[in-house]
PDB file of C-alpha atoms in Angstrom:
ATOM      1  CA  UNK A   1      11.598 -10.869   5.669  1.00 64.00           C
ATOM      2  CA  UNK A   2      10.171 -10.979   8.990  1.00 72.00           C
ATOM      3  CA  UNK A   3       6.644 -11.807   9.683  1.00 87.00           C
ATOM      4  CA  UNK A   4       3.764 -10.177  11.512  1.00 92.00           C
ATOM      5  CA  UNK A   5       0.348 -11.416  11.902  1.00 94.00           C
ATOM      6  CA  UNK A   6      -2.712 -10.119  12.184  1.00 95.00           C
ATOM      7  CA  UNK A   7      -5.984 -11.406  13.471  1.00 95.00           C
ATOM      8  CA  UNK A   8      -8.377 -11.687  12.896  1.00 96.00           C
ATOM      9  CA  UNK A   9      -8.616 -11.217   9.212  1.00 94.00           C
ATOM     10  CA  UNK A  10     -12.174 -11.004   8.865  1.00 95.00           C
ATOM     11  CA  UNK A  11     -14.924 -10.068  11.626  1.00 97.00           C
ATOM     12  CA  UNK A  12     -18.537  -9.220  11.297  1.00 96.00           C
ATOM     13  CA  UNK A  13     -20.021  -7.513  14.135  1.00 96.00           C
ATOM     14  CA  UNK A  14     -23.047  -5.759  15.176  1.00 96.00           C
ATOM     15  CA  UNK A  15     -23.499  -1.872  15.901  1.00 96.00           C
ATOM     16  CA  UNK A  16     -22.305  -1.211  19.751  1.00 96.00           C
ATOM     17  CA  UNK A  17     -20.480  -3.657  20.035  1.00 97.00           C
ATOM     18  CA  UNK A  18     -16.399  -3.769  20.677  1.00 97.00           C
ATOM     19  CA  UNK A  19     -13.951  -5.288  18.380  1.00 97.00           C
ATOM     20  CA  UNK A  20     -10.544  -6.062  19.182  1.00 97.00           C
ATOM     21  CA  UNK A  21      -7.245  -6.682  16.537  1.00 97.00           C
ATOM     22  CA  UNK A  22      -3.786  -8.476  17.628  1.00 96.00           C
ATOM     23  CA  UNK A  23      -0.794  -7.400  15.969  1.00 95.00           C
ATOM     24  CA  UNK A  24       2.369 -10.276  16.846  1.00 94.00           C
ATOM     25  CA  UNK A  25       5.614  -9.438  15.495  1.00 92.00           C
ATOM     26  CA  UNK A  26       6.865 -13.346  15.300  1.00 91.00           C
ATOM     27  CA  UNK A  27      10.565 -13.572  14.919  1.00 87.00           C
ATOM     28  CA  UNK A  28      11.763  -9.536  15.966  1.00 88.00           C
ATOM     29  CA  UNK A  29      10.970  -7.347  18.363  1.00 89.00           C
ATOM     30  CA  UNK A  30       9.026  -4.327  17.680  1.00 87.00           C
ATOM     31  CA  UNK A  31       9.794  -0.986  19.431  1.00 86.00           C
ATOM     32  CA  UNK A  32       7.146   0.730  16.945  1.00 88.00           C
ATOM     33  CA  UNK A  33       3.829  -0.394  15.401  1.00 91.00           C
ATOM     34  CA  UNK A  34       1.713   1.817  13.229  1.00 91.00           C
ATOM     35  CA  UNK A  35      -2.239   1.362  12.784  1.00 95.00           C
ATOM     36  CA  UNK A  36      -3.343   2.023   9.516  1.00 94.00           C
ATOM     37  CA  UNK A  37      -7.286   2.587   8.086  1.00 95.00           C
ATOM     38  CA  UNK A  38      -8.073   1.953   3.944  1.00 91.00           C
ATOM     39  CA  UNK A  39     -10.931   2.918   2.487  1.00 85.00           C
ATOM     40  CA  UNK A  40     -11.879   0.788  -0.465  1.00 81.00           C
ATOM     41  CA  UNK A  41      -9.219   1.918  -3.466  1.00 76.00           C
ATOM     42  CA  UNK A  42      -7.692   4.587  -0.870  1.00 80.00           C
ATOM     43  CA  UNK A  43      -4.621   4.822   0.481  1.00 84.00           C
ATOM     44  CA  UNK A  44      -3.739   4.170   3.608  1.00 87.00           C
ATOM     45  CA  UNK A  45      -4.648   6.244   6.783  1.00 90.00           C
ATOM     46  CA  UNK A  46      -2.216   6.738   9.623  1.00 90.00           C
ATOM     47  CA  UNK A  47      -4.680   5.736  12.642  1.00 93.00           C
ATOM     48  CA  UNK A  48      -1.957   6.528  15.702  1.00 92.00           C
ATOM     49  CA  UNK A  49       1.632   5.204  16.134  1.00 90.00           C
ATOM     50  CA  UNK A  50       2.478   3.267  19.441  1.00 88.00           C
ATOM     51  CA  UNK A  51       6.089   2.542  21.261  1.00 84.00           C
ATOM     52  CA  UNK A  52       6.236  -0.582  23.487  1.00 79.00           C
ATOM     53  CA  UNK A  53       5.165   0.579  27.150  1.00 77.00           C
ATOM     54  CA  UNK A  54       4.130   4.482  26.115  1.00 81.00           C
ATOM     55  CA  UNK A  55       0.819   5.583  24.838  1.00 85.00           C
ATOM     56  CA  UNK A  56      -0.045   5.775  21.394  1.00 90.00           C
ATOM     57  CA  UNK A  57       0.226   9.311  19.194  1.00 91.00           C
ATOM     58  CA  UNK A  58      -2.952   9.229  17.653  1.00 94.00           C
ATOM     59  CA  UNK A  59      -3.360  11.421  14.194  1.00 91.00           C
ATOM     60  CA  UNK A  60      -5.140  14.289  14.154  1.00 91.00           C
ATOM     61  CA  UNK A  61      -8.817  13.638  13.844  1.00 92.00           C
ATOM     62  CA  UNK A  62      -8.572  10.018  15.326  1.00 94.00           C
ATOM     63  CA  UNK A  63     -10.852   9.642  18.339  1.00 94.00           C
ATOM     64  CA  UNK A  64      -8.741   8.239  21.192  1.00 93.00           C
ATOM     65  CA  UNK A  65     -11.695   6.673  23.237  1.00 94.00           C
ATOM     66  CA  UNK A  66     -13.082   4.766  20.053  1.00 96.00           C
ATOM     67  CA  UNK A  67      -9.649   3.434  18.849  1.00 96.00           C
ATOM     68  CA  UNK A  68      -8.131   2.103  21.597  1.00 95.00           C
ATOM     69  CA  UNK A  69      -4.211   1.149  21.221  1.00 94.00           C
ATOM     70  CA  UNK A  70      -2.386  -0.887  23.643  1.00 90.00           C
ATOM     71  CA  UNK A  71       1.512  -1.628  23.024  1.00 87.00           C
ATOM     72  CA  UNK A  72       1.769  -3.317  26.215  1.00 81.00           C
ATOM     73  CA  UNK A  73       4.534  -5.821  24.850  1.00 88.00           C
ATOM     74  CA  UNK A  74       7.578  -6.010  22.102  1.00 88.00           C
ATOM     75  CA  UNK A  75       5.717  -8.234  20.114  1.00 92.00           C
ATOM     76  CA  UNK A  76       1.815  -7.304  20.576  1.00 92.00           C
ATOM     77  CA  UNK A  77      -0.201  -4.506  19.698  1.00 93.00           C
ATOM     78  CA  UNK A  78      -3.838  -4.459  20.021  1.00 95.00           C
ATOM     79  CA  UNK A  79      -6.276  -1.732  18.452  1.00 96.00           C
ATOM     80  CA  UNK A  80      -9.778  -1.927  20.035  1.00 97.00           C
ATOM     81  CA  UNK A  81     -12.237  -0.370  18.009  1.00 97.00           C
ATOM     82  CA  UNK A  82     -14.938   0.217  20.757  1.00 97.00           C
ATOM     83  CA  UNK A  83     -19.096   0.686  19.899  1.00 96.00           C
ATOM     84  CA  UNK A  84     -18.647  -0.031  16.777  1.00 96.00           C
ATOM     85  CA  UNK A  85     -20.702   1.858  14.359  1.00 96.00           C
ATOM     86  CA  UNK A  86     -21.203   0.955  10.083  1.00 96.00           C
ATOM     87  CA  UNK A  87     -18.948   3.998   9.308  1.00 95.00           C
ATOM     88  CA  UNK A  88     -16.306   2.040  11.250  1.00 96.00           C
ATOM     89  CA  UNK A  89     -16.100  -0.582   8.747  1.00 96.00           C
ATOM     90  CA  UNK A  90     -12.990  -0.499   6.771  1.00 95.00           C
ATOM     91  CA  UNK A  91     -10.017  -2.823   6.370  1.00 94.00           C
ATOM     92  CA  UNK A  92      -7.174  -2.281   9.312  1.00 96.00           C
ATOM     93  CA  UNK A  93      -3.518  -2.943   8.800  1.00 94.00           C
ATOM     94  CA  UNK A  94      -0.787  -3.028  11.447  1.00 94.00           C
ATOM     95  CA  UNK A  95       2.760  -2.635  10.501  1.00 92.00           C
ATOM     96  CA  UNK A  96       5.626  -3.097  12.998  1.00 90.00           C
ATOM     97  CA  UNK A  97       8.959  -1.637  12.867  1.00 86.00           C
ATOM     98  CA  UNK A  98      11.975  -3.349  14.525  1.00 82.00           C
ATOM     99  CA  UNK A  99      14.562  -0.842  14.764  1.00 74.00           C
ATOM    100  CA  UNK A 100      15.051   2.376  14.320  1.00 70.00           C
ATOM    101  CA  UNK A 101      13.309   4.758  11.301  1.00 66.00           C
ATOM    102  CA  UNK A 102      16.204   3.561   8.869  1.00 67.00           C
ATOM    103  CA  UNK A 103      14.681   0.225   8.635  1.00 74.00           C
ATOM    104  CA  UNK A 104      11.782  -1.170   6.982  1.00 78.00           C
ATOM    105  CA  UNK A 105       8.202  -1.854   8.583  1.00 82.00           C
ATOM    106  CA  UNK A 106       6.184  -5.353   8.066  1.00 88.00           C
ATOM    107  CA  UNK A 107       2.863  -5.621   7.758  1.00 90.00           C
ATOM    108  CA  UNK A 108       0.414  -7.914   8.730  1.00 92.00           C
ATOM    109  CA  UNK A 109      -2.317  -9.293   6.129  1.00 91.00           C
ATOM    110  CA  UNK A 110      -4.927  -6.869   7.634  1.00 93.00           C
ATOM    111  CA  UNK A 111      -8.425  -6.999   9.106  1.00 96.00           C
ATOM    112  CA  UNK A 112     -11.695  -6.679   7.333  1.00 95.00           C
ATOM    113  CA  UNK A 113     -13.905  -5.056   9.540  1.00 96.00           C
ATOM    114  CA  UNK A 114     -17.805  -5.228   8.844  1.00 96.00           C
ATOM    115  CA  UNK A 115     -19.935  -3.094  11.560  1.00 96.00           C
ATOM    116  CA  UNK A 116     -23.847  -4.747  10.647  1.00 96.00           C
TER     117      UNK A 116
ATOM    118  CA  UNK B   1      -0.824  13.477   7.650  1.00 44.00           C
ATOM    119  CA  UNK B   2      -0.892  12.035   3.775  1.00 46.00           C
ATOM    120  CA  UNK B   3       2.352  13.400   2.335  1.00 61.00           C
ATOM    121  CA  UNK B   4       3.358  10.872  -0.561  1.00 67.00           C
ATOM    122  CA  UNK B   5       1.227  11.876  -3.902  1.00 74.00           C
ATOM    123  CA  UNK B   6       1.542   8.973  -6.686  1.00 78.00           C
ATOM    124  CA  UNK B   7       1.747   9.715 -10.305  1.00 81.00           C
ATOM    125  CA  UNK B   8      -0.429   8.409 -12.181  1.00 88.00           C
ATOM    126  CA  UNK B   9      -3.547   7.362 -10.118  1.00 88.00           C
ATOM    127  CA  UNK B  10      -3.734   3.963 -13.177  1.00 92.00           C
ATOM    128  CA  UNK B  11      -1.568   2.527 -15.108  1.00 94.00           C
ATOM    129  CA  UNK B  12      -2.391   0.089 -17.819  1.00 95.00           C
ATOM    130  CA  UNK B  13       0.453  -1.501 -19.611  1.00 95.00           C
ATOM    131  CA  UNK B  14       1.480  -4.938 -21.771  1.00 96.00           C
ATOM    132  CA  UNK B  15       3.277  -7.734 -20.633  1.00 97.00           C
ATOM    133  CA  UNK B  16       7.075  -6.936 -20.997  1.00 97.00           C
ATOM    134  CA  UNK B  17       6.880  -3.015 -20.992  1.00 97.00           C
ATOM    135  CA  UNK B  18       8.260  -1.201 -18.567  1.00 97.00           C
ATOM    136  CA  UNK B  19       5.952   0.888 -15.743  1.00 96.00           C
ATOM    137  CA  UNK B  20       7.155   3.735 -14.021  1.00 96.00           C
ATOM    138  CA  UNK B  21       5.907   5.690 -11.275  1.00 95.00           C
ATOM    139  CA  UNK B  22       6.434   8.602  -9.378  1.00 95.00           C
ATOM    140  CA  UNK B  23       6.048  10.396  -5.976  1.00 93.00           C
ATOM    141  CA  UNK B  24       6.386  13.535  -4.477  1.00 92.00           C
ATOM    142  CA  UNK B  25       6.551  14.610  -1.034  1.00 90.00           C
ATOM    143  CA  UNK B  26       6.409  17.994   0.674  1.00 88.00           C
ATOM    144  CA  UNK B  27       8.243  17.689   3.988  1.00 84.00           C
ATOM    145  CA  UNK B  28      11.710  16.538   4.768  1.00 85.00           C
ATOM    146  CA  UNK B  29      12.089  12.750   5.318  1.00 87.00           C
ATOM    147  CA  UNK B  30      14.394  10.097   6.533  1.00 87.00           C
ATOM    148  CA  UNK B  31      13.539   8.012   4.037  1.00 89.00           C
ATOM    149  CA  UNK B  32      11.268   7.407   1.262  1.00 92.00           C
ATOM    150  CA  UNK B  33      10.248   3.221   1.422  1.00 92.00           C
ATOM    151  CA  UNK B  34       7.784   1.940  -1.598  1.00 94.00           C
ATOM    152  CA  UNK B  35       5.358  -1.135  -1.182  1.00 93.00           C
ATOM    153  CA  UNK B  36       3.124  -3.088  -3.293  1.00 94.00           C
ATOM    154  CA  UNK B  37      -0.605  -4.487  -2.154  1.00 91.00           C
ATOM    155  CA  UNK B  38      -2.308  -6.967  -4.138  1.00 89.00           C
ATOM    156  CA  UNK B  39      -6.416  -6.248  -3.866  1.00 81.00           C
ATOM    157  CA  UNK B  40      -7.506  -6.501  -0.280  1.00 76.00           C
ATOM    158  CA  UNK B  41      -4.552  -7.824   1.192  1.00 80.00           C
ATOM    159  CA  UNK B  42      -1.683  -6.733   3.686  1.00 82.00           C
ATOM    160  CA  UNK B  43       1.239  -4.623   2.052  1.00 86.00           C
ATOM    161  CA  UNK B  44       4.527  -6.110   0.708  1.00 88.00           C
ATOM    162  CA  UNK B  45       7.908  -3.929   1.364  1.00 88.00           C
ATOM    163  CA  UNK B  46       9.735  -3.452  -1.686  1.00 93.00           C
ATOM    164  CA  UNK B  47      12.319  -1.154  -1.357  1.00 93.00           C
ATOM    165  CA  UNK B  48      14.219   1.508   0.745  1.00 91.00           C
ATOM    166  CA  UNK B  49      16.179   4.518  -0.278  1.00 94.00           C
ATOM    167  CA  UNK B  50      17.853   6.717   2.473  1.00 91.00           C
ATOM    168  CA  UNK B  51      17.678  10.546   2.022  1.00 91.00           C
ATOM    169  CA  UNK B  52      21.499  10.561   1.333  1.00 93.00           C
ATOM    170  CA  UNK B  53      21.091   8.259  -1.578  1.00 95.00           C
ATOM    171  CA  UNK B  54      20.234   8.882  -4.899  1.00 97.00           C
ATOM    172  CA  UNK B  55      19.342   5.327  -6.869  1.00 97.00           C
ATOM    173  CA  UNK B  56      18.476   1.923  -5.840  1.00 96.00           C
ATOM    174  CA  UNK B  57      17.657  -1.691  -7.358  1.00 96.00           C
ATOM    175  CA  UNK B  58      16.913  -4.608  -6.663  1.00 94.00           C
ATOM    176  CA  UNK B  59      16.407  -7.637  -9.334  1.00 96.00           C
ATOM    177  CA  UNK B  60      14.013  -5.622 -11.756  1.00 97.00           C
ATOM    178  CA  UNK B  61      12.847  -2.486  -9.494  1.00 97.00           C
ATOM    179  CA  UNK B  62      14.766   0.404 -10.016  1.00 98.00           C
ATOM    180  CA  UNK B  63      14.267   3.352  -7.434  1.00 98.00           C
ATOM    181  CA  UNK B  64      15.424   7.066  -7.684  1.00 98.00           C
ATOM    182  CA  UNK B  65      15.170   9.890  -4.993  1.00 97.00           C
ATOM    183  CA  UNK B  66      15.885  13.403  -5.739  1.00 96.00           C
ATOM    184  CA  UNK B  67      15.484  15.603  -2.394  1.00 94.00           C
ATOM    185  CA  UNK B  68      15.900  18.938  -3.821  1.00 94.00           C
ATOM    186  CA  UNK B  69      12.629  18.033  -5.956  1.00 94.00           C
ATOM    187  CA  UNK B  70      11.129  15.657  -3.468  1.00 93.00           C
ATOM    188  CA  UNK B  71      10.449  13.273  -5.489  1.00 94.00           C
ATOM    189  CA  UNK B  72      10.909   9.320  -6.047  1.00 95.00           C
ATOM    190  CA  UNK B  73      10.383   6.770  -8.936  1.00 96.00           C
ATOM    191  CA  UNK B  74       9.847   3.380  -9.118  1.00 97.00           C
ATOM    192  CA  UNK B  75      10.599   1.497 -12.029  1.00 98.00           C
ATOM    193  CA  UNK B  76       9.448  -1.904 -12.855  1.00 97.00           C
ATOM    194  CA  UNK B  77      11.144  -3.551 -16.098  1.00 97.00           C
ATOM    195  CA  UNK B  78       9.771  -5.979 -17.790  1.00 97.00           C
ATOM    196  CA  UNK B  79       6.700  -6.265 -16.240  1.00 97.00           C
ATOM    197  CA  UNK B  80       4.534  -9.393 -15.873  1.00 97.00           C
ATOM    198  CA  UNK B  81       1.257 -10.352 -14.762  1.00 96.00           C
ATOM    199  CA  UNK B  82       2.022 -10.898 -11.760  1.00 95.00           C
ATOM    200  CA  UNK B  83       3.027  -7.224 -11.100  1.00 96.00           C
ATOM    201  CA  UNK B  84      -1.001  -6.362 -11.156  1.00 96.00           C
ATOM    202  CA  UNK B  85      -1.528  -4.504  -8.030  1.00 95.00           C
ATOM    203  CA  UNK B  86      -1.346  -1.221  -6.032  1.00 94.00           C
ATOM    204  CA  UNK B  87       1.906   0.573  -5.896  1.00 95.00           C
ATOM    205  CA  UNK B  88       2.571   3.349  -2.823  1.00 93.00           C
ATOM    206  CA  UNK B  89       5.664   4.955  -1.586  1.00 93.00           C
ATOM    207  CA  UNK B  90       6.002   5.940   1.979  1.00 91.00           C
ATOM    208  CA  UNK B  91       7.797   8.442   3.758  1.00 89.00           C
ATOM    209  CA  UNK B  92       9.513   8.031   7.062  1.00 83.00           C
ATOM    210  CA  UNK B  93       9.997  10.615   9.529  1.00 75.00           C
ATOM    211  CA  UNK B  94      11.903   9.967  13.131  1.00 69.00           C
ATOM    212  CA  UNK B  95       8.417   8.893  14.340  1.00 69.00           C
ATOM    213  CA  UNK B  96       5.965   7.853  11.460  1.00 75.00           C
ATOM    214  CA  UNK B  97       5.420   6.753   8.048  1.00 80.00           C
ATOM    215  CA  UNK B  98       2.444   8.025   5.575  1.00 83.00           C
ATOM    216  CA  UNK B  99       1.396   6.837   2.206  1.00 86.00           C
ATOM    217  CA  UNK B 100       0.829   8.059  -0.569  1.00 86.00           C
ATOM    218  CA  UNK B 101      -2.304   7.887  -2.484  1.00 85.00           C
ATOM    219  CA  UNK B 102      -0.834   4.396  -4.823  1.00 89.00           C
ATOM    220  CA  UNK B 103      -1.096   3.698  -8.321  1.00 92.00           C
ATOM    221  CA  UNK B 104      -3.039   0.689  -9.438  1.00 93.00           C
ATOM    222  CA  UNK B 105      -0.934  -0.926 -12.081  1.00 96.00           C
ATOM    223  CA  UNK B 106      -2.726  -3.141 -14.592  1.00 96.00           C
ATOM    224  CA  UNK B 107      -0.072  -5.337 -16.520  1.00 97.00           C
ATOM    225  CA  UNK B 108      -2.072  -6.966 -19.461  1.00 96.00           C
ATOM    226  CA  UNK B 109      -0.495 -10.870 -20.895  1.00 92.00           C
TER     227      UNK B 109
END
């Protein structure tokens, strides 16, 4: 299947602070990424959903200004979780669709984010 | 918004039995998708099933959608160890796709 990474996996950082996430679709292009929060043994959340060159939809109940999400290319997403707070800590996923809403979405491994 | 409910939550089952799991939805969808994660790790596609279809497989997952109940299976046969991990189906609408709530399948040796 095709692949999409994520990065980083893991990052620590302190309250205040700005965090930023890459999403690369490596061998397709993707028109569509999603940006996904878990909570530990949850399912996962629908964060916002972003088409290449148009700003993101964001859920209802997803702060816009704190979760920033920038589509700027077909193969790069980037969610910028900005003054970072402890009850931001929670593991991200991307997922990146290549075609239209008959075909499956990849995932990347996912981001542990730790706000000390 | 969460649309896909798994049933059940946990599933604990031997080596060689067969798991099944549901989920319902409540809207209309394009298509229903199921995934598997293994503990803290990225999700794995499994399977797709279009709204105009009614059963899928593929090697030992077996997939069933019935739109008038909205509601999917998944069925994995003869499980193994290896099928330990969190189940979820996912439903796709023109513009998004939400999760269900999973089932944590515990397949014993």
């Amino acid at each position: 299947g095709a692949v999409v990474s994520q990065h980083p996996s893991r990052v620590i950082c302190k309250s205040g602070t700005s965090v930023k996430i890459e999403c690369r679709s490596l061998d397709f292009q993707a028109t569509t990424m999603f940006w996904y929060r878990q909570f530990p043994k949850k399912s996962l959340m629908l964060m916002a959903t972003s088409n290449e060159g148009s700003k993101a939809t964001y859920e209802q109940g997803v702060e816009k200004d704190k979760f920033l999400i920038n589509h700027a290319s077909l193969t790069l997403s980037t969610l910028t979780v900005t003054s970072a707070h402890p009850e931001d800590s929670s593991f991200y996923i991307c997922s990146a669709r290549g075609g239209a809403v008959d075909t499956e979405a990849f995932f990347g491994q996912g981001t542990r984010l730790t706000v000390v | 918004s969460q649309q896909g409910e798994e049933d059940p939550q946990a599933l604990s089952i031997q080596e060689g039995e067969n798991a099944t799991m549901n989920c319902s939805y409540k809207t209309s969808i394009n298509n229903l998708q199921w995934y598997r994660q293994n503990s803290g790790r990225g999700l794995v596609h499994l399977i797709l099933i279009r709204s105009n279809e009614r059963e899928k497989h593929s090697g030992r997952l077996r997939v069933t959608l019935d739109t008038s109940k909205k509601s999917s299976s998944l069925l994995i046969t003869a499980s193994r160890a290896a099928d330990t991990a969190s189940y979820f189906c996912a439903t796709a609408g023109y513009s998004t796709l939400t999760f269900g709530k999973g089932t944590m399948l515990l397949v014993s040796p």
